[in-house]
PDB file of C-alpha atoms and ligand atoms in Angstrom:
ATOM      1  CA  MET A   1     -34.534  10.963-134.989  1.00 57.00           C
ATOM      2  CA  GLY A   2     -34.256  10.468-131.583  1.00 60.00           C
ATOM      3  CA  HIS A   3     -31.339  12.202-129.623  1.00 65.00           C
ATOM      4  CA  LEU A   4     -30.391  12.297-125.871  1.00 66.00           C
ATOM      5  CA  ARG A   5     -27.845  14.481-124.375  1.00 64.00           C
ATOM      6  CA  ALA A   6     -26.792  12.575-121.106  1.00 78.00           C
ATOM      7  CA  ASP A   7     -23.596  12.696-119.069  1.00 89.00           C
ATOM      8  CA  PHE A   8     -21.649   8.901-118.794  1.00 97.00           C
ATOM      9  CA  ASP A   9     -18.121  10.813-117.781  1.00 97.00           C
ATOM     10  CA  GLY A  10     -15.753   8.033-117.126  1.00 93.00           C
ATOM     11  CA  ASP A  11     -18.527   5.016-116.543  1.00 98.00           C
ATOM     12  CA  VAL A  12     -17.577   1.621-118.263  1.00 98.00           C
ATOM     13  CA  ALA A  13     -19.772   0.250-120.609  1.00 98.00           C
ATOM     14  CA  ILE A  14     -20.030  -2.870-122.592  1.00 99.00           C
ATOM     15  CA  VAL A  15     -22.641  -3.075-125.823  1.00 98.00           C
ATOM     16  CA  THR A  16     -22.966  -6.592-127.370  1.00 99.00           C
ATOM     17  CA  GLY A  17     -23.275  -6.603-130.625  1.00 98.00           C
ATOM     18  CA  ALA A  18     -21.569  -3.384-131.132  1.00 98.00           C
ATOM     19  CA  ALA A  19     -20.039  -3.342-134.870  1.00 97.00           C
ATOM     20  CA  SER A  20     -23.054  -2.532-136.766  1.00 97.00           C
ATOM     21  CA  GLY A  21     -26.653  -1.533-136.831  1.00 97.00           C
ATOM     22  CA  ILE A  22     -28.140  -0.787-133.184  1.00 98.00           C
ATOM     23  CA  GLY A  23     -25.414  -1.995-131.357  1.00 98.00           C
ATOM     24  CA  ARG A  24     -23.097   0.274-133.276  1.00 98.00           C
ATOM     25  CA  ALA A  25     -25.537   3.236-133.006  1.00 98.00           C
ATOM     26  CA  ILE A  26     -25.566   2.867-128.710  1.00 98.00           C
ATOM     27  CA  LEU A  27     -22.098   2.612-129.009  1.00 98.00           C
ATOM     28  CA  ALA A  28     -21.511   5.469-131.012  1.00 98.00           C
ATOM     29  CA  ALA A  29     -24.285   7.504-128.743  1.00 98.00           C
ATOM     30  CA  LEU A  30     -21.723   6.436-125.170  1.00 98.00           C
ATOM     31  CA  CYS A  31     -18.677   7.088-126.839  1.00 98.00           C
ATOM     32  CA  ARG A  32     -20.256  11.056-127.596  1.00 97.00           C
ATOM     33  CA  ALA A  33     -21.428  11.073-123.952  1.00 97.00           C
ATOM     34  CA  GLY A  34     -18.035  10.562-122.344  1.00 97.00           C
ATOM     35  CA  ALA A  35     -18.636   6.872-121.642  1.00 98.00           C
ATOM     36  CA  ARG A  36     -15.873   4.332-121.566  1.00 98.00           C
ATOM     37  CA  VAL A  37     -17.533   1.551-124.129  1.00 98.00           C
ATOM     38  CA  HIS A  38     -16.157  -1.760-124.820  1.00 98.00           C
ATOM     39  CA  GLY A  39     -17.380  -2.947-127.832  1.00 98.00           C
ATOM     40  CA  LEU A  40     -18.276  -6.982-128.108  1.00 98.00           C
ATOM     41  CA  ASP A  41     -18.821  -8.607-131.508  1.00 98.00           C
ATOM     42  CA  VAL A  42     -18.100 -11.798-133.366  1.00 98.00           C
ATOM     43  CA  ALA A  43     -17.642  -9.432-136.614  1.00 98.00           C
ATOM     44  CA  ALA A  44     -14.721  -6.514-136.770  1.00 96.00           C
ATOM     45  CA  PRO A  45     -16.464  -3.408-136.330  1.00 94.00           C
ATOM     46  CA  GLY A  46     -16.098  -0.995-139.925  1.00 87.00           C
ATOM     47  CA  PRO A  47     -13.998   1.828-140.778  1.00 83.00           C
ATOM     48  CA  GLU A  48     -16.406   4.049-139.115  1.00 80.00           C
ATOM     49  CA  ALA A  49     -15.277   2.640-135.629  1.00 79.00           C
ATOM     50  CA  THR A  50     -14.320   6.148-134.705  1.00 84.00           C
ATOM     51  CA  GLU A  51     -15.799   9.317-135.017  1.00 88.00           C
ATOM     52  CA  ASP A  52     -14.573  13.129-134.761  1.00 91.00           C
ATOM     53  CA  ASP A  53     -17.402  13.797-131.813  1.00 93.00           C
ATOM     54  CA  PHE A  54     -16.526  11.100-130.002  1.00 96.00           C
ATOM     55  CA  ARG A  55     -14.984  11.770-126.486  1.00 96.00           C
ATOM     56  CA  THR A  56     -13.859   8.610-125.828  1.00 97.00           C
ATOM     57  CA  ALA A  57     -12.623   5.844-128.040  1.00 97.00           C
ATOM     58  CA  PRO A  58     -14.061   2.669-127.984  1.00 98.00           C
ATOM     59  CA  VAL A  59     -12.177  -0.861-127.596  1.00 98.00           C
ATOM     60  CA  HIS A  60     -13.123  -3.545-129.665  1.00 98.00           C
ATOM     61  CA  HIS A  61     -13.442  -7.153-128.272  1.00 98.00           C
ATOM     62  CA  ALA A  62     -13.503  -9.863-130.787  1.00 98.00           C
ATOM     63  CA  VAL A  63     -15.924 -12.739-129.220  1.00 98.00           C
ATOM     64  CA  ASP A  64     -18.525 -15.036-129.569  1.00 98.00           C
ATOM     65  CA  LEU A  65     -21.210 -15.288-126.996  1.00 98.00           C
ATOM     66  CA  CYS A  66     -21.849 -18.472-127.842  1.00 98.00           C
ATOM     67  CA  ASP A  67     -18.471 -19.629-126.593  1.00 98.00           C
ATOM     68  CA  ALA A  68     -19.205 -19.647-122.641  1.00 98.00           C
ATOM     69  CA  GLU A  69     -15.562 -19.216-121.897  1.00 98.00           C
ATOM     70  CA  ALA A  70     -14.604 -16.546-124.088  1.00 98.00           C
ATOM     71  CA  VAL A  71     -17.029 -14.868-122.473  1.00 98.00           C
ATOM     72  CA  GLU A  72     -16.323 -15.289-118.869  1.00 98.00           C
ATOM     73  CA  ARG A  73     -12.529 -14.739-119.875  1.00 98.00           C
ATOM     74  CA  VAL A  74     -13.576 -10.985-121.686  1.00 98.00           C
ATOM     75  CA  ILE A  75     -15.551  -9.735-118.749  1.00 98.00           C
ATOM     76  CA  ALA A  76     -12.997 -10.668-116.426  1.00 98.00           C
ATOM     77  CA  GLU A  77     -10.231  -8.996-119.046  1.00 98.00           C
ATOM     78  CA  ILE A  78     -12.420  -5.803-119.167  1.00 98.00           C
ATOM     79  CA  ALA A  79     -13.098  -5.897-114.825  1.00 98.00           C
ATOM     80  CA  ARG A  80      -9.212  -6.125-114.590  1.00 98.00           C
ATOM     81  CA  ALA A  81      -8.212  -3.535-116.437  1.00 98.00           C
ATOM     82  CA  GLU A  82     -11.319  -1.034-115.630  1.00 98.00           C
ATOM     83  CA  SER A  83     -11.813  -1.675-112.186  1.00 97.00           C
ATOM     84  CA  ARG A  84     -15.264  -1.366-112.536  1.00 97.00           C
ATOM     85  CA  ILE A  85     -18.324  -1.852-114.770  1.00 98.00           C
ATOM     86  CA  ASP A  86     -21.051   0.390-114.627  1.00 98.00           C
ATOM     87  CA  LEU A  87     -23.184  -0.128-117.905  1.00 98.00           C
ATOM     88  CA  LEU A  88     -24.135  -3.305-120.155  1.00 99.00           C
ATOM     89  CA  VAL A  89     -26.029  -3.370-122.941  1.00 99.00           C
ATOM     90  CA  ASN A  90     -26.970  -7.255-124.439  1.00 98.00           C
ATOM     91  CA  ASN A  91     -27.629  -6.152-127.997  1.00 98.00           C
ATOM     92  CA  ALA A  92     -26.011  -8.780-129.931  1.00 98.00           C
ATOM     93  CA  GLY A  93     -28.895 -10.729-132.139  1.00 98.00           C
ATOM     94  CA  ILE A  94     -29.591 -13.055-135.278  1.00 98.00           C
ATOM     95  CA  ALA A  95     -32.668 -14.129-137.141  1.00 97.00           C
ATOM     96  CA  ARG A  96     -33.345 -17.233-138.665  1.00 97.00           C
ATOM     97  CA  ASP A  97     -36.597 -16.667-140.400  1.00 96.00           C
ATOM     98  CA  ARG A  98     -38.925 -19.352-141.322  1.00 96.00           C
ATOM     99  CA  ALA A  99     -42.058 -21.073-140.876  1.00 98.00           C
ATOM    100  CA  LEU A 100     -41.801 -23.431-137.992  1.00 98.00           C
ATOM    101  CA  TRP A 101     -42.923 -26.563-139.749  1.00 98.00           C
ATOM    102  CA  LYS A 102     -39.805 -26.292-141.943  1.00 98.00           C
ATOM    103  CA  LEU A 103     -37.134 -24.791-139.263  1.00 98.00           C
ATOM    104  CA  ALA A 104     -34.214 -27.101-138.770  1.00 98.00           C
ATOM    105  CA  ASP A 105     -32.956 -27.886-134.682  1.00 98.00           C
ATOM    106  CA  GLU A 106     -29.583 -26.292-135.831  1.00 98.00           C
ATOM    107  CA  GLU A 107     -31.364 -22.591-136.881  1.00 98.00           C
ATOM    108  CA  TRP A 108     -33.579 -23.070-133.724  1.00 98.00           C
ATOM    109  CA  GLN A 109     -30.532 -23.872-131.633  1.00 98.00           C
ATOM    110  CA  ALA A 110     -28.245 -20.897-133.303  1.00 98.00           C
ATOM    111  CA  VAL A 111     -31.139 -18.138-132.616  1.00 98.00           C
ATOM    112  CA  LEU A 112     -31.297 -19.284-128.902  1.00 98.00           C
ATOM    113  CA  ASP A 113     -27.825 -19.472-128.106  1.00 98.00           C
ATOM    114  CA  VAL A 114     -26.749 -16.198-129.409  1.00 98.00           C
ATOM    115  CA  ASN A 115     -30.206 -13.961-128.321  1.00 98.00           C
ATOM    116  CA  LEU A 116     -31.023 -15.644-125.560  1.00 99.00           C
ATOM    117  CA  THR A 117     -27.896 -17.532-123.779  1.00 99.00           C
ATOM    118  CA  GLY A 118     -25.202 -15.383-125.110  1.00 98.00           C
ATOM    119  CA  ALA A 119     -27.331 -12.764-123.227  1.00 99.00           C
ATOM    120  CA  PHE A 120     -27.383 -14.796-120.505  1.00 98.00           C
ATOM    121  CA  ARG A 121     -23.940 -15.376-120.076  1.00 98.00           C
ATOM    122  CA  VAL A 122     -22.839 -11.602-120.299  1.00 98.00           C
ATOM    123  CA  LEU A 123     -25.436 -10.696-117.976  1.00 98.00           C
ATOM    124  CA  ARG A 124     -24.065 -13.039-115.481  1.00 98.00           C
ATOM    125  CA  ALA A 125     -20.853 -12.601-115.812  1.00 98.00           C
ATOM    126  CA  VAL A 126     -20.894  -8.680-115.797  1.00 98.00           C
ATOM    127  CA  ALA A 127     -23.604  -9.073-112.285  1.00 98.00           C
ATOM    128  CA  SER A 128     -21.320 -10.376-110.090  1.00 96.00           C
ATOM    129  CA  HIS A 129     -19.165  -6.917-110.553  1.00 98.00           C
ATOM    130  CA  MET A 130     -22.070  -5.058-110.284  1.00 98.00           C
ATOM    131  CA  ARG A 131     -23.448  -6.761-107.397  1.00 98.00           C
ATOM    132  CA  ALA A 132     -19.954  -5.819-105.816  1.00 97.00           C
ATOM    133  CA  SER A 133     -19.960  -2.266-106.608  1.00 96.00           C
ATOM    134  CA  GLY A 134     -23.669  -2.121-105.192  1.00 97.00           C
ATOM    135  CA  ARG A 135     -24.557  -0.007-108.631  1.00 96.00           C
ATOM    136  CA  GLY A 136     -25.494  -0.680-112.609  1.00 98.00           C
ATOM    137  CA  ARG A 137     -27.832  -0.426-115.416  1.00 98.00           C
ATOM    138  CA  ILE A 138     -28.703  -2.639-117.816  1.00 99.00           C
ATOM    139  CA  VAL A 139     -30.371  -2.567-120.997  1.00 99.00           C
ATOM    140  CA  GLN A 140     -31.612  -6.112-123.101  1.00 98.00           C
ATOM    141  CA  VAL A 141     -32.470  -5.276-126.698  1.00 99.00           C
ATOM    142  CA  ALA A 142     -35.639  -7.514-126.945  1.00 99.00           C
ATOM    143  CA  SER A 143     -38.021  -6.930-130.405  1.00 98.00           C
ATOM    144  CA  ILE A 144     -41.928  -6.262-130.427  1.00 98.00           C
ATOM    145  CA  ASN A 145     -41.520  -9.663-132.000  1.00 98.00           C
ATOM    146  CA  GLY A 146     -41.410 -10.800-128.339  1.00 98.00           C
ATOM    147  CA  LEU A 147     -44.514  -9.296-127.185  1.00 98.00           C
ATOM    148  CA  ARG A 148     -46.516 -10.898-130.265  1.00 98.00           C
ATOM    149  CA  GLY A 149     -46.558 -13.739-132.516  1.00 97.00           C
ATOM    150  CA  LYS A 150     -44.614 -13.221-135.842  1.00 96.00           C
ATOM    151  CA  PHE A 151     -45.156 -15.392-138.853  1.00 96.00           C
ATOM    152  CA  GLY A 152     -42.136 -17.073-139.568  1.00 97.00           C
ATOM    153  CA  GLN A 153     -40.285 -16.182-136.518  1.00 97.00           C
ATOM    154  CA  ALA A 154     -40.583 -18.870-133.940  1.00 98.00           C
ATOM    155  CA  ALA A 155     -37.495 -18.806-132.701  1.00 98.00           C
ATOM    156  CA  TYR A 156     -36.978 -15.357-133.063  1.00 98.00           C
ATOM    157  CA  SER A 157     -39.793 -14.488-131.071  1.00 98.00           C
ATOM    158  CA  ALA A 158     -39.177 -17.014-128.098  1.00 98.00           C
ATOM    159  CA  SER A 159     -35.687 -15.931-127.723  1.00 99.00           C
ATOM    160  CA  LYS A 160     -36.986 -12.152-127.614  1.00 99.00           C
ATOM    161  CA  ALA A 161     -39.803 -13.538-125.366  1.00 99.00           C
ATOM    162  CA  GLY A 162     -37.330 -15.303-122.898  1.00 99.00           C
ATOM    163  CA  LEU A 163     -35.086 -12.460-123.011  1.00 99.00           C
ATOM    164  CA  ILE A 164     -37.975 -10.195-121.553  1.00 99.00           C
ATOM    165  CA  GLY A 165     -38.495 -13.110-119.085  1.00 98.00           C
ATOM    166  CA  LEU A 166     -34.758 -12.890-118.257  1.00 99.00           C
ATOM    167  CA  THR A 167     -34.728  -9.007-117.784  1.00 99.00           C
ATOM    168  CA  ARG A 168     -37.839  -9.212-115.582  1.00 98.00           C
ATOM    169  CA  THR A 169     -36.271 -11.602-113.190  1.00 98.00           C
ATOM    170  CA  ALA A 170     -32.772  -9.736-113.123  1.00 99.00           C
ATOM    171  CA  ALA A 171     -34.497  -6.971-112.064  1.00 99.00           C
ATOM    172  CA  ARG A 172     -35.711  -8.374-108.859  1.00 98.00           C
ATOM    173  CA  GLU A 173     -32.872 -10.582-108.394  1.00 98.00           C
ATOM    174  CA  LEU A 174     -30.134  -7.519-108.782  1.00 98.00           C
ATOM    175  CA  GLY A 175     -32.472  -4.424-107.369  1.00 98.00           C
ATOM    176  CA  PRO A 176     -31.856  -5.087-104.177  1.00 98.00           C
ATOM    177  CA  ARG A 177     -28.153  -4.115-104.893  1.00 98.00           C
ATOM    178  CA  GLY A 178     -29.113  -0.893-107.068  1.00 97.00           C
ATOM    179  CA  ILE A 179     -29.064  -2.194-110.627  1.00 98.00           C
ATOM    180  CA  THR A 180     -31.656  -1.678-112.833  1.00 98.00           C
ATOM    181  CA  VAL A 181     -32.445  -4.124-115.643  1.00 99.00           C
ATOM    182  CA  ASN A 182     -34.889  -2.825-118.609  1.00 99.00           C
ATOM    183  CA  ALA A 183     -35.670  -3.916-122.371  1.00 99.00           C
ATOM    184  CA  VAL A 184     -36.247  -2.204-125.323  1.00 99.00           C
ATOM    185  CA  ALA A 185     -38.611  -3.767-127.912  1.00 99.00           C
ATOM    186  CA  PRO A 186     -38.026  -1.948-131.101  1.00 98.00           C
ATOM    187  CA  GLY A 187     -40.164  -2.303-134.419  1.00 98.00           C
ATOM    188  CA  MET A 188     -38.530  -2.528-137.542  1.00 98.00           C
ATOM    189  CA  ILE A 189     -35.219  -0.543-138.034  1.00 98.00           C
ATOM    190  CA  GLU A 190     -33.023   0.083-140.796  1.00 96.00           C
ATOM    191  CA  THR A 191     -29.997  -2.295-140.291  1.00 94.00           C
ATOM    192  CA  ALA A 192     -28.394  -5.045-141.881  1.00 90.00           C
ATOM    193  CA  MET A 193     -30.764  -7.620-140.153  1.00 90.00           C
ATOM    194  CA  THR A 194     -33.763  -5.966-141.934  1.00 93.00           C
ATOM    195  CA  ARG A 195     -32.087  -4.488-145.314  1.00 91.00           C
ATOM    196  CA  THR A 196     -32.289  -8.105-147.024  1.00 90.00           C
ATOM    197  CA  LEU A 197     -36.037  -8.542-146.459  1.00 91.00           C
ATOM    198  CA  PRO A 198     -38.160  -8.625-149.223  1.00 92.00           C
ATOM    199  CA  ALA A 199     -39.425  -5.083-150.238  1.00 94.00           C
ATOM    200  CA  GLU A 200     -43.285  -5.726-149.019  1.00 95.00           C
ATOM    201  CA  ILE A 201     -42.286  -6.947-145.520  1.00 94.00           C
ATOM    202  CA  ARG A 202     -40.289  -3.760-145.419  1.00 95.00           C
ATOM    203  CA  GLU A 203     -43.592  -1.748-146.532  1.00 96.00           C
ATOM    204  CA  ARG A 204     -46.015  -3.542-144.290  1.00 95.00           C
ATOM    205  CA  ALA A 205     -44.050  -2.693-141.065  1.00 96.00           C
ATOM    206  CA  ARG A 206     -44.033   0.679-142.540  1.00 96.00           C
ATOM    207  CA  ASP A 207     -47.768   0.687-143.105  1.00 96.00           C
ATOM    208  CA  GLU A 208     -48.003  -0.364-139.413  1.00 95.00           C
ATOM    209  CA  SER A 209     -46.754   2.180-137.649  1.00 97.00           C
ATOM    210  CA  ALA A 210     -48.201   5.116-136.864  1.00 98.00           C
ATOM    211  CA  LEU A 211     -45.648   7.679-137.607  1.00 98.00           C
ATOM    212  CA  GLY A 212     -45.014   6.362-141.226  1.00 97.00           C
ATOM    213  CA  ARG A 213     -41.384   5.142-141.192  1.00 97.00           C
ATOM    214  CA  LEU A 214     -39.303   2.487-140.004  1.00 97.00           C
ATOM    215  CA  GLY A 215     -37.057   3.581-137.081  1.00 98.00           C
ATOM    216  CA  ARG A 216     -33.224   4.161-137.472  1.00 98.00           C
ATOM    217  CA  PRO A 217     -30.755   2.190-135.151  1.00 98.00           C
ATOM    218  CA  GLU A 218     -30.618   6.057-133.741  1.00 98.00           C
ATOM    219  CA  ASP A 219     -33.947   6.010-132.273  1.00 98.00           C
ATOM    220  CA  VAL A 220     -33.314   3.078-130.415  1.00 98.00           C
ATOM    221  CA  ALA A 221     -29.841   4.237-128.874  1.00 98.00           C
ATOM    222  CA  ALA A 222     -31.441   7.523-127.362  1.00 98.00           C
ATOM    223  CA  CYS A 223     -33.960   5.284-125.415  1.00 98.00           C
ATOM    224  CA  VAL A 224     -31.618   3.169-124.524  1.00 98.00           C
ATOM    225  CA  LEU A 225     -29.389   5.887-123.515  1.00 98.00           C
ATOM    226  CA  PHE A 226     -32.442   7.006-121.153  1.00 98.00           C
ATOM    227  CA  LEU A 227     -33.027   3.775-119.222  1.00 98.00           C
ATOM    228  CA  LEU A 228     -29.327   3.588-118.611  1.00 98.00           C
ATOM    229  CA  SER A 229     -29.160   7.401-117.147  1.00 98.00           C
ATOM    230  CA  GLU A 230     -30.049   8.653-114.109  1.00 96.00           C
ATOM    231  CA  ALA A 231     -33.187   9.942-115.530  1.00 97.00           C
ATOM    232  CA  ALA A 232     -34.305   5.962-115.292  1.00 98.00           C
ATOM    233  CA  ALA A 233     -33.123   5.816-111.895  1.00 97.00           C
ATOM    234  CA  HIS A 234     -36.314   4.658-110.357  1.00 98.00           C
ATOM    235  CA  VAL A 235     -37.494   2.557-113.675  1.00 98.00           C
ATOM    236  CA  THR A 236     -36.673  -1.188-113.701  1.00 99.00           C
ATOM    237  CA  GLY A 237     -37.978  -4.542-114.910  1.00 98.00           C
ATOM    238  CA  THR A 238     -39.508  -2.988-117.892  1.00 98.00           C
ATOM    239  CA  VAL A 239     -40.236  -3.260-121.552  1.00 98.00           C
ATOM    240  CA  LEU A 240     -39.681   0.013-123.633  1.00 98.00           C
ATOM    241  CA  VAL A 241     -41.470  -0.178-127.059  1.00 98.00           C
ATOM    242  CA  VAL A 242     -39.768   1.389-129.912  1.00 98.00           C
ATOM    243  CA  ASP A 243     -41.721   1.286-132.801  1.00 98.00           C
ATOM    244  CA  GLY A 244     -42.945   4.359-133.866  1.00 98.00           C
ATOM    245  CA  GLY A 245     -46.697   3.003-132.529  1.00 98.00           C
ATOM    246  CA  GLN A 246     -46.361   0.052-135.127  1.00 98.00           C
ATOM    247  CA  THR A 247     -48.134  -2.331-132.308  1.00 97.00           C
ATOM    248  CA  THR A 248     -50.482   0.440-130.940  1.00 97.00           C
TER     249      THR A 248
HETATM  250  P1  NAD B 301     -27.398  -6.350-137.066  1.00 82.30           P
HETATM  251  O1  NAD B 301     -27.392  -7.762-137.796  1.00 82.30           O
HETATM  252  O2  NAD B 301     -26.613  -5.136-137.688  1.00 82.30           O
HETATM  253  O3  NAD B 301     -26.394  -6.311-135.868  1.00 82.30           O
HETATM  254  C1  NAD B 301     -25.989  -7.444-135.220  1.00 82.30           C
HETATM  255  C2  NAD B 301     -24.718  -7.585-134.149  1.00 82.30           C
HETATM  256  O4  NAD B 301     -24.666  -8.621-133.774  1.00 82.30           O
HETATM  257  C3  NAD B 301     -23.728  -7.855-135.629  1.00 82.30           C
HETATM  258  O5  NAD B 301     -22.544  -6.910-135.422  1.00 82.30           O
HETATM  259  C4  NAD B 301     -23.258  -9.195-135.642  1.00 82.30           C
HETATM  260  O6  NAD B 301     -21.676  -9.763-135.492  1.00 82.30           O
HETATM  261  C5  NAD B 301     -23.426  -9.368-133.838  1.00 82.30           C
HETATM  262  N1  NAD B 301     -23.469 -10.772-133.664  1.00 82.30           N
HETATM  263  C6  NAD B 301     -24.499 -11.478-134.175  1.00 82.30           C
HETATM  264  N2  NAD B 301     -23.931 -13.143-133.811  1.00 82.30           N
HETATM  265  C7  NAD B 301     -22.904 -12.891-132.460  1.00 82.30           C
HETATM  266  C8  NAD B 301     -22.042 -13.748-131.925  1.00 82.30           C
HETATM  267  N3  NAD B 301     -22.464 -14.765-131.460  1.00 82.30           N
HETATM  268  N4  NAD B 301     -21.365 -13.295-131.025  1.00 82.30           N
HETATM  269  C9  NAD B 301     -21.037 -11.733-131.077  1.00 82.30           C
HETATM  270  N5  NAD B 301     -21.845 -11.151-131.912  1.00 82.30           N
HETATM  271  C10 NAD B 301     -22.481 -11.437-132.450  1.00 82.30           C
HETATM  272  O7  NAD B 301     -28.505  -5.888-136.201  1.00 82.30           O
HETATM  273  P2  NAD B 301     -29.504  -5.104-136.105  1.00 82.30           P
HETATM  274  O8  NAD B 301     -30.459  -4.759-136.832  1.00 82.30           O
HETATM  275  O9  NAD B 301     -28.660  -3.892-135.368  1.00 82.30           O
HETATM  276  O10 NAD B 301     -29.915  -6.053-134.539  1.00 82.30           O
HETATM  277  C11 NAD B 301     -29.423  -5.401-133.237  1.00 82.30           C
HETATM  278  C12 NAD B 301     -30.331  -6.035-131.968  1.00 82.30           C
HETATM  279  O11 NAD B 301     -31.839  -5.420-132.328  1.00 82.30           O
HETATM  280  C13 NAD B 301     -30.268  -7.320-132.382  1.00 82.30           C
HETATM  281  O12 NAD B 301     -30.743  -8.108-130.882  1.00 82.30           O
HETATM  282  C14 NAD B 301     -31.807  -8.071-132.730  1.00 82.30           C
HETATM  283  O13 NAD B 301     -32.801  -8.749-132.587  1.00 82.30           O
HETATM  284  C15 NAD B 301     -32.537  -6.367-132.317  1.00 82.30           C
HETATM  285  N6  NAD B 301     -33.778  -5.849-133.062  1.00 82.30           N
HETATM  286  C16 NAD B 301     -33.652  -5.656-134.492  1.00 82.30           C
HETATM  287  C17 NAD B 301     -34.378  -4.793-135.211  1.00 82.30           C
HETATM  288  C18 NAD B 301     -34.447  -4.571-136.413  1.00 82.30           C
HETATM  289  O14 NAD B 301     -35.480  -4.388-137.052  1.00 82.30           O
HETATM  290  N7  NAD B 301     -33.261  -3.993-136.989  1.00 82.30           N
HETATM  291  C19 NAD B 301     -35.817  -4.658-134.205  1.00 82.30           C
HETATM  292  C20 NAD B 301     -36.154  -5.305-133.084  1.00 82.30           C
HETATM  293  C21 NAD B 301     -35.136  -6.002-132.195  1.00 82.30           C
END
């Protein structure tokens, strides 16, 4: 399982979709590394919201990324309370898997609203604070299916391909102010999102991988921490594939 030891002492971080799965692992890794972490999620965090080895206590904000005003409000509140925002991880996401000829407008829209428009809203609100301070690290959680086609994932893969486009343009627009913007593209990871998939789809992903196992949320969190760290100071506009070789 991947781990990265990095020091984020005193850095203020925002993680979306932090209540479960990959977002929860990113929040936990940042709390262990000393960052002051604000988790944004429409769902409440589980009973394991804090752990013994956390150096900081995360703050949960109940917010739906589809509510534009609520997003503006919560980012402004965090910036006021902390006086700065150093790190952003745009991780929240949903899937509505269905062959495209059966996909309803509402399903298409729901996926685009959370995965792409939601991420854009948070990024836009955070960017003005990072621009003012001349520093910032942003990571967006895309997917290997934003880089390739996947049966049943027309909306999902379009949203993740869009997120990658947003990442690259944001890297160009924010780079001159000392802000890096990167994406990770996980393969299949064991979370609530994939646990309910039919066994044969999970097995196919395992067989596709070079390492012979599905990824764990901690594998993705370690790569996100690398991109947030000073070790990645000269890395921007890139997509780091975290798929155990699923697409190699
Ligand atoms: P998950 O379902 O465990 O977690 C997603 C979180 O996002 C949940 O806590 C959920 O409440 C939150 N969320 C959903 N809609 C929201 C909204 N409107 N506003 C605020 N929060 C909202 O899923 P996960 O597997 O941990 O996925 C996290 C990210 O990783 C997603 O963007 C997903 O697309 C991406 N990803 C996952 C996999 C995988 O195999 N699990 C692979 C590639 C990419």
